[in-house]
mmCIF file of N, CA and C in Angstrom:
data_model
loop_
_atom_site.group_PDB
_atom_site.id
_atom_site.type_symbol
_atom_site.label_atom_id
_atom_site.label_comp_id
_atom_site.label_asym_id
_atom_site.label_seq_id
_atom_site.Cartn_x
_atom_site.Cartn_y
_atom_site.Cartn_z
ATOM 1 N N UNK A 1 0.847 -1.228 -0.010
ATOM 2 C CA UNK A 1 0.028 -0.008 -0.046
ATOM 3 C C UNK A 1 0.907 1.209 0.021
ATOM 4 N N UNK A 2 0.699 2.098 -0.970
ATOM 5 C CA UNK A 2 1.632 3.340 -1.109
ATOM 6 C C UNK A 2 1.266 4.350 -0.169
ATOM 7 N N UNK A 3 0.162 4.531 0.299
ATOM 8 C CA UNK A 3 -0.200 5.710 1.052
ATOM 9 C C UNK A 3 0.562 5.911 2.462
ATOM 10 N N UNK A 4 0.701 4.793 3.209
ATOM 11 C CA UNK A 4 1.498 4.830 4.352
ATOM 12 C C UNK A 4 3.104 5.113 4.070
ATOM 13 N N UNK A 5 3.444 4.672 2.832
ATOM 14 C CA UNK A 5 4.762 4.814 2.618
ATOM 15 C C UNK A 5 5.224 6.190 2.007
ATOM 16 N N UNK A 6 4.273 7.053 1.687
ATOM 17 C CA UNK A 6 4.374 8.405 1.207
ATOM 18 C C UNK A 6 4.501 9.296 2.482
ATOM 19 N N UNK A 7 3.938 8.927 3.604
ATOM 20 C CA UNK A 7 3.908 9.825 4.823
ATOM 21 C C UNK A 7 5.343 10.426 5.271
ATOM 22 N N UNK A 8 6.404 9.421 5.352
ATOM 23 C CA UNK A 8 7.606 9.951 5.708
ATOM 24 C C UNK A 8 8.215 10.870 4.653
ATOM 25 N N UNK A 9 7.999 10.719 3.413
ATOM 26 C CA UNK A 9 8.588 11.783 2.485
ATOM 27 C C UNK A 9 7.693 13.047 2.569
ATOM 28 N N UNK A 10 6.485 12.956 2.831
ATOM 29 C CA UNK A 10 5.662 14.063 3.226
ATOM 30 C C UNK A 10 6.278 14.936 4.243
ATOM 31 N N UNK A 11 6.582 14.219 5.432
ATOM 32 C CA UNK A 11 6.993 14.934 6.529
ATOM 33 C C UNK A 11 8.591 15.426 6.372
ATOM 34 N N UNK A 12 9.175 14.873 5.689
ATOM 35 C CA UNK A 12 10.614 15.228 5.439
ATOM 36 C C UNK A 12 10.760 16.368 4.507
ATOM 37 N N UNK A 13 9.940 16.514 3.488
ATOM 38 C CA UNK A 13 10.159 17.520 2.414
ATOM 39 C C UNK A 13 9.061 18.620 2.370
ATOM 40 N N UNK A 14 7.947 18.488 3.186
ATOM 41 C CA UNK A 14 6.891 19.485 3.165
ATOM 42 C C UNK A 14 7.329 20.868 3.462
ATOM 43 N N UNK A 15 8.189 21.223 4.296
ATOM 44 C CA UNK A 15 8.655 22.434 4.533
ATOM 45 C C UNK A 15 9.461 23.056 3.284
ATOM 46 N N UNK A 16 9.796 22.243 2.387
ATOM 47 C CA UNK A 16 10.556 22.657 1.158
ATOM 48 C C UNK A 16 9.436 22.793 0.006
ATOM 49 N N UNK A 17 8.211 22.619 0.187
ATOM 50 C CA UNK A 17 7.160 22.862 -0.711
ATOM 51 C C UNK A 17 6.650 21.457 -1.458
ATOM 52 N N UNK A 18 7.049 20.377 -0.899
ATOM 53 C CA UNK A 18 6.516 19.115 -1.219
ATOM 54 C C UNK A 18 5.194 18.799 -0.666
ATOM 55 N N UNK A 19 4.309 18.476 -1.601
ATOM 56 C CA UNK A 19 2.957 18.188 -1.037
ATOM 57 C C UNK A 19 2.554 16.727 -1.594
ATOM 58 N N UNK A 20 1.664 16.063 -0.743
ATOM 59 C CA UNK A 20 1.066 14.933 -1.180
ATOM 60 C C UNK A 20 -0.362 15.087 -1.129
ATOM 61 N N UNK A 21 -0.986 14.614 -2.257
ATOM 62 C CA UNK A 21 -2.583 14.900 -2.197
ATOM 63 C C UNK A 21 -2.992 13.373 -2.672
ATOM 64 N N UNK A 22 -3.740 12.738 -1.863
ATOM 65 C CA UNK A 22 -4.384 11.534 -2.170
ATOM 66 C C UNK A 22 -5.735 11.563 -2.706
ATOM 67 N N UNK A 23 -6.288 10.755 -3.683
ATOM 68 C CA UNK A 23 -7.635 10.760 -4.030
ATOM 69 C C UNK A 23 -8.172 9.579 -3.623
ATOM 70 N N UNK A 24 -9.298 9.695 -3.047
ATOM 71 C CA UNK A 24 -10.230 8.481 -2.459
ATOM 72 C C UNK A 24 -10.962 8.064 -3.600
ATOM 73 N N UNK A 25 -10.463 6.950 -4.261
ATOM 74 C CA UNK A 25 -10.928 6.406 -5.509
ATOM 75 C C UNK A 25 -12.020 5.425 -5.359
ATOM 76 N N UNK A 26 -12.134 4.785 -4.041
ATOM 77 C CA UNK A 26 -13.104 3.824 -3.855
ATOM 78 C C UNK A 26 -14.478 4.245 -3.704
ATOM 79 N N UNK A 27 -14.723 5.374 -3.492
ATOM 80 C CA UNK A 27 -16.110 6.087 -3.184
ATOM 81 C C UNK A 27 -16.649 5.515 -1.963
ATOM 82 N N UNK A 28 -15.703 5.151 -0.944
ATOM 83 C CA UNK A 28 -16.145 4.605 0.362
ATOM 84 C C UNK A 28 -15.382 5.468 1.372
ATOM 85 N N UNK A 29 -16.001 6.585 1.707
ATOM 86 C CA UNK A 29 -15.422 7.681 2.477
ATOM 87 C C UNK A 29 -15.144 7.038 3.975
ATOM 88 N N UNK A 30 -16.029 6.252 4.547
ATOM 89 C CA UNK A 30 -15.922 5.757 5.728
ATOM 90 C C UNK A 30 -14.642 4.767 5.856
ATOM 91 N N UNK A 31 -14.497 4.009 4.921
ATOM 92 C CA UNK A 31 -13.282 3.177 4.848
ATOM 93 C C UNK A 31 -12.007 3.959 4.738
ATOM 94 N N UNK A 32 -12.154 4.840 3.871
ATOM 95 C CA UNK A 32 -10.841 5.749 3.661
ATOM 96 C C UNK A 32 -10.573 6.445 4.975
ATOM 97 N N UNK A 33 -11.399 7.096 5.543
ATOM 98 C CA UNK A 33 -11.226 7.882 6.816
ATOM 99 C C UNK A 33 -10.607 6.920 7.844
ATOM 100 N N UNK A 34 -11.182 5.765 7.986
ATOM 101 C CA UNK A 34 -10.518 4.727 8.860
ATOM 102 C C UNK A 34 -9.141 4.499 8.673
ATOM 103 N N UNK A 35 -8.962 4.147 7.354
ATOM 104 C CA UNK A 35 -7.512 3.926 6.933
ATOM 105 C C UNK A 35 -6.550 5.111 7.185
ATOM 106 N N UNK A 36 -6.934 6.263 6.969
ATOM 107 C CA UNK A 36 -6.164 7.411 7.287
ATOM 108 C C UNK A 36 -5.823 7.522 8.748
ATOM 109 N N UNK A 37 -6.795 7.367 9.469
ATOM 110 C CA UNK A 37 -6.680 7.411 11.002
ATOM 111 C C UNK A 37 -5.764 6.258 11.410
ATOM 112 N N UNK A 38 -5.917 5.142 11.077
ATOM 113 C CA UNK A 38 -5.305 3.876 11.514
ATOM 114 C C UNK A 38 -3.635 4.009 11.155
ATOM 115 N N UNK A 39 -3.526 4.731 10.011
ATOM 116 C CA UNK A 39 -2.055 4.775 9.531
ATOM 117 C C UNK A 39 -1.376 6.146 9.918
ATOM 118 N N UNK A 40 -2.216 6.900 10.635
ATOM 119 C CA UNK A 40 -1.549 8.330 10.932
ATOM 120 C C UNK A 40 -1.199 9.134 9.830
ATOM 121 N N UNK A 41 -1.936 9.102 8.811
ATOM 122 C CA UNK A 41 -1.541 9.870 7.491
ATOM 123 C C UNK A 41 -2.066 11.379 7.711
ATOM 124 N N UNK A 42 -1.221 12.259 7.512
ATOM 125 C CA UNK A 42 -1.530 13.672 7.704
ATOM 126 C C UNK A 42 -1.502 14.619 6.399
ATOM 127 N N UNK A 43 -1.369 14.038 5.319
ATOM 128 C CA UNK A 43 -1.420 14.772 4.139
ATOM 129 C C UNK A 43 -2.853 14.903 3.680
ATOM 130 N N UNK A 44 -3.075 15.577 2.575
ATOM 131 C CA UNK A 44 -4.428 16.009 2.130
ATOM 132 C C UNK A 44 -5.038 14.821 1.229
ATOM 133 N N UNK A 45 -6.421 14.635 1.582
ATOM 134 C CA UNK A 45 -7.099 13.618 0.886
ATOM 135 C C UNK A 45 -8.144 14.328 0.175
ATOM 136 N N UNK A 46 -8.337 14.150 -1.212
ATOM 137 C CA UNK A 46 -9.475 14.665 -1.843
ATOM 138 C C UNK A 46 -10.704 13.724 -1.746
ATOM 139 N N UNK A 47 -11.795 14.279 -1.421
ATOM 140 C CA UNK A 47 -12.993 13.440 -1.170
ATOM 141 C C UNK A 47 -14.071 13.920 -2.092
ATOM 142 N N UNK A 48 -14.182 15.155 -2.348
ATOM 143 C CA UNK A 48 -15.256 15.789 -3.214
ATOM 144 C C UNK A 48 -15.118 15.290 -4.618
ATOM 145 N N UNK A 49 -16.258 14.724 -4.963
ATOM 146 C CA UNK A 49 -16.343 14.256 -6.395
ATOM 147 C C UNK A 49 -15.898 15.303 -7.527
ATOM 148 N N UNK A 50 -16.251 16.542 -7.293
ATOM 149 C CA UNK A 50 -15.895 17.484 -8.223
ATOM 150 C C UNK A 50 -14.308 17.760 -8.296
ATOM 151 N N UNK A 51 -13.770 17.589 -7.158
ATOM 152 C CA UNK A 51 -12.201 17.805 -7.184
ATOM 153 C C UNK A 51 -11.595 16.599 -7.738
ATOM 154 N N UNK A 52 -12.051 15.401 -7.486
ATOM 155 C CA UNK A 52 -11.479 14.136 -7.976
ATOM 156 C C UNK A 52 -11.562 14.295 -9.441
ATOM 157 N N UNK A 53 -12.729 14.521 -10.037
ATOM 158 C CA UNK A 53 -12.984 14.604 -11.499
ATOM 159 C C UNK A 53 -12.088 15.474 -12.057
ATOM 160 N N UNK A 54 -11.884 16.808 -11.478
ATOM 161 C CA UNK A 54 -10.976 17.800 -12.119
ATOM 162 C C UNK A 54 -9.541 17.216 -12.032
ATOM 163 N N UNK A 55 -9.109 16.668 -10.974
ATOM 164 C CA UNK A 55 -7.739 16.195 -11.033
ATOM 165 C C UNK A 55 -7.510 15.217 -11.988
ATOM 166 N N UNK A 56 -8.420 14.259 -12.119
ATOM 167 C CA UNK A 56 -8.370 13.050 -12.966
ATOM 168 C C UNK A 56 -8.190 13.575 -14.388
ATOM 169 N N UNK A 57 -9.129 14.493 -14.687
ATOM 170 C CA UNK A 57 -9.133 15.150 -16.218
ATOM 171 C C UNK A 57 -7.852 15.946 -16.348
ATOM 172 N N UNK A 58 -7.465 16.827 -15.451
ATOM 173 C CA UNK A 58 -6.167 17.689 -15.566
ATOM 174 C C UNK A 58 -4.952 16.877 -15.878
ATOM 175 N N UNK A 59 -4.854 15.747 -15.272
ATOM 176 C CA UNK A 59 -3.635 14.937 -15.273
ATOM 177 C C UNK A 59 -3.813 13.544 -15.995
ATOM 178 N N UNK A 60 -5.007 13.430 -16.531
ATOM 179 C CA UNK A 60 -5.177 12.177 -17.361
ATOM 180 C C UNK A 60 -5.151 10.833 -16.671
ATOM 181 N N UNK A 61 -5.514 10.962 -15.315
ATOM 182 C CA UNK A 61 -5.371 9.619 -14.496
ATOM 183 C C UNK A 61 -6.434 8.599 -14.941
ATOM 184 N N UNK A 62 -5.968 7.464 -15.346
ATOM 185 C CA UNK A 62 -6.763 6.350 -15.593
ATOM 186 C C UNK A 62 -6.751 5.218 -14.680
ATOM 187 N N UNK A 63 -5.713 4.968 -13.989
ATOM 188 C CA UNK A 63 -5.370 3.850 -13.083
ATOM 189 C C UNK A 63 -4.993 4.443 -11.833
ATOM 190 N N UNK A 64 -5.287 3.623 -10.700
ATOM 191 C CA UNK A 64 -4.799 4.026 -9.434
ATOM 192 C C UNK A 64 -3.883 2.762 -8.939
ATOM 193 N N UNK A 65 -2.737 3.039 -8.164
ATOM 194 C CA UNK A 65 -2.364 4.515 -7.849
ATOM 195 C C UNK A 65 -1.496 5.074 -8.952
ATOM 196 N N UNK A 66 -1.632 6.248 -9.188
ATOM 197 C CA UNK A 66 -0.807 7.064 -10.159
ATOM 198 C C UNK A 66 -0.161 8.258 -9.236
ATOM 199 N N UNK A 67 1.066 8.444 -9.503
ATOM 200 C CA UNK A 67 1.790 9.409 -8.782
ATOM 201 C C UNK A 67 2.476 10.394 -9.659
ATOM 202 N N UNK A 68 2.566 11.705 -9.389
ATOM 203 C CA UNK A 68 3.061 12.774 -10.082
ATOM 204 C C UNK A 68 4.048 13.641 -9.222
ATOM 205 N N UNK A 69 5.228 14.019 -9.787
ATOM 206 C CA UNK A 69 5.902 15.013 -9.236
ATOM 207 C C UNK A 69 5.732 16.080 -10.019
ATOM 208 N N UNK A 70 5.203 17.235 -9.700
ATOM 209 C CA UNK A 70 4.781 18.388 -10.295
ATOM 210 C C UNK A 70 5.493 19.517 -9.745
ATOM 211 N N UNK A 71 6.103 20.435 -10.701
ATOM 212 C CA UNK A 71 6.841 21.613 -10.274
ATOM 213 C C UNK A 71 5.911 22.766 -9.644
ATOM 214 N N UNK A 72 6.566 23.777 -9.294
ATOM 215 C CA UNK A 72 5.775 24.953 -8.739
ATOM 216 C C UNK A 72 4.996 25.698 -9.888
ATOM 217 N N UNK A 73 5.296 25.558 -11.068
ATOM 218 C CA UNK A 73 4.587 26.027 -12.264
ATOM 219 C C UNK A 73 3.480 25.161 -12.757
ATOM 220 N N UNK A 74 3.334 23.991 -11.997
ATOM 221 C CA UNK A 74 2.274 23.012 -12.499
ATOM 222 C C UNK A 74 2.566 22.018 -13.571
ATOM 223 N N UNK A 75 3.972 21.974 -13.914
ATOM 224 C CA UNK A 75 4.337 21.138 -14.893
ATOM 225 C C UNK A 75 4.609 19.590 -14.293
ATOM 226 N N UNK A 76 4.060 18.719 -15.011
ATOM 227 C CA UNK A 76 4.393 17.321 -14.601
ATOM 228 C C UNK A 76 5.913 16.944 -14.888
ATOM 229 N N UNK A 77 6.646 16.691 -13.853
ATOM 230 C CA UNK A 77 8.006 16.470 -14.044
ATOM 231 C C UNK A 77 8.243 14.847 -14.238
ATOM 232 N N UNK A 78 7.728 14.020 -13.418
ATOM 233 C CA UNK A 78 7.767 12.699 -13.315
ATOM 234 C C UNK A 78 6.424 12.017 -13.091
ATOM 235 N N UNK A 79 6.043 10.952 -13.641
ATOM 236 C CA UNK A 79 4.844 10.296 -13.477
ATOM 237 C C UNK A 79 5.042 8.815 -13.242
ATOM 238 N N UNK A 80 4.458 8.239 -12.217
ATOM 239 C CA UNK A 80 4.530 6.864 -11.993
ATOM 240 C C UNK A 80 3.033 6.230 -11.955
ATOM 241 N N UNK A 81 2.828 5.061 -12.524
ATOM 242 C CA UNK A 81 1.532 4.259 -12.484
ATOM 243 C C UNK A 81 2.008 3.022 -11.671
ATOM 244 N N UNK A 82 1.257 2.651 -10.615
ATOM 245 C CA UNK A 82 1.591 1.688 -9.832
ATOM 246 C C UNK A 82 2.497 2.079 -8.724
ATOM 247 N N UNK A 83 2.545 1.170 -7.766
ATOM 248 C CA UNK A 83 3.463 1.478 -6.634
ATOM 249 C C UNK A 83 3.701 -0.032 -5.881
ATOM 250 N N UNK A 84 4.928 -0.202 -5.638
ATOM 251 C CA UNK A 84 5.528 -1.396 -5.096
ATOM 252 C C UNK A 84 6.327 -1.138 -3.831
ATOM 253 N N UNK A 85 6.553 -2.007 -3.003
ATOM 254 C CA UNK A 85 7.469 -1.894 -1.902
ATOM 255 C C UNK A 85 8.884 -1.431 -2.365
ATOM 256 N N UNK A 86 9.301 -0.442 -1.826
ATOM 257 C CA UNK A 86 10.742 0.024 -2.311
ATOM 258 C C UNK A 86 10.593 1.280 -3.381
ATOM 259 N N UNK A 87 9.441 1.497 -3.791
ATOM 260 C CA UNK A 87 9.258 2.539 -4.757
ATOM 261 C C UNK A 87 9.403 3.924 -4.013
ATOM 262 N N UNK A 88 9.334 3.902 -2.761
ATOM 263 C CA UNK A 88 9.480 5.135 -1.991
ATOM 264 C C UNK A 88 10.876 5.777 -2.030
ATOM 265 N N UNK A 89 11.927 4.796 -2.113
ATOM 266 C CA UNK A 89 13.298 5.272 -2.316
ATOM 267 C C UNK A 89 13.466 5.826 -3.668
ATOM 268 N N UNK A 90 12.936 5.114 -4.658
ATOM 269 C CA UNK A 90 13.133 5.625 -6.055
ATOM 270 C C UNK A 90 12.446 7.181 -6.092
ATOM 271 N N UNK A 91 11.363 7.348 -5.446
ATOM 272 C CA UNK A 91 10.553 8.497 -5.434
ATOM 273 C C UNK A 91 11.471 9.700 -4.735
ATOM 274 N N UNK A 92 12.166 9.240 -3.687
ATOM 275 C CA UNK A 92 12.858 10.153 -2.961
ATOM 276 C C UNK A 92 14.091 10.659 -3.774
ATOM 277 N N UNK A 93 14.654 9.763 -4.564
ATOM 278 C CA UNK A 93 15.725 10.109 -5.511
ATOM 279 C C UNK A 93 15.309 11.067 -6.481
ATOM 280 N N UNK A 94 14.062 10.814 -6.972
ATOM 281 C CA UNK A 94 13.495 11.764 -7.890
ATOM 282 C C UNK A 94 13.351 13.066 -7.311
ATOM 283 N N UNK A 95 12.764 13.214 -6.151
ATOM 284 C CA UNK A 95 12.648 14.324 -5.500
ATOM 285 C C UNK A 95 13.838 15.178 -5.398
ATOM 286 N N UNK A 96 14.870 14.515 -4.987
ATOM 287 C CA UNK A 96 16.226 15.105 -4.806
ATOM 288 C C UNK A 96 16.730 15.554 -6.173
ATOM 289 N N UNK A 97 16.470 14.759 -7.254
ATOM 290 C CA UNK A 97 16.919 15.103 -8.583
ATOM 291 C C UNK A 97 16.232 16.445 -9.014
ATOM 292 N N UNK A 98 15.102 16.789 -8.519
ATOM 293 C CA UNK A 98 14.567 18.067 -8.815
ATOM 294 C C UNK A 98 14.879 19.267 -7.986
ATOM 295 N N UNK A 99 15.871 19.033 -7.190
ATOM 296 C CA UNK A 99 16.440 20.114 -6.363
ATOM 297 C C UNK A 99 15.776 20.289 -5.160
ATOM 298 N N UNK A 100 14.929 19.509 -4.649
ATOM 299 C CA UNK A 100 14.238 19.614 -3.308
ATOM 300 C C UNK A 100 15.279 18.919 -2.239
ATOM 301 N N UNK A 101 15.551 19.628 -1.140
ATOM 302 C CA UNK A 101 16.445 19.127 -0.198
ATOM 303 C C UNK A 101 15.842 19.185 1.220
ATOM 304 N N UNK A 102 15.937 18.130 2.127
ATOM 305 C CA UNK A 102 15.407 18.382 3.381
ATOM 306 C C UNK A 102 16.038 19.483 4.205
ATOM 307 N N UNK A 103 15.514 19.793 5.371
ATOM 308 C CA UNK A 103 16.065 20.806 6.179
ATOM 309 C C UNK A 103 17.377 20.245 6.762
#
């Protein structure tokens, strides 16, 4: 499961402008909220259907999970479809390659 593996990256780089936004794709809000609470996730979750539709259209999301590294001008720099154990290390290297550094 990718969401808990993104939490340490969010905490490490959030003060440098790194954000994590998850989209609740199952349409089961109660289950999603429970999962977030059980895993201590603190980043933003999109729940409103209008927001989800807008983001999916804007970035052409067809499969979940899909992850993007987007620069401050809104350009997609890196895109990943799927997530496996260990991908968080690859993602951190990509974050660093874009010039984001922890404090």
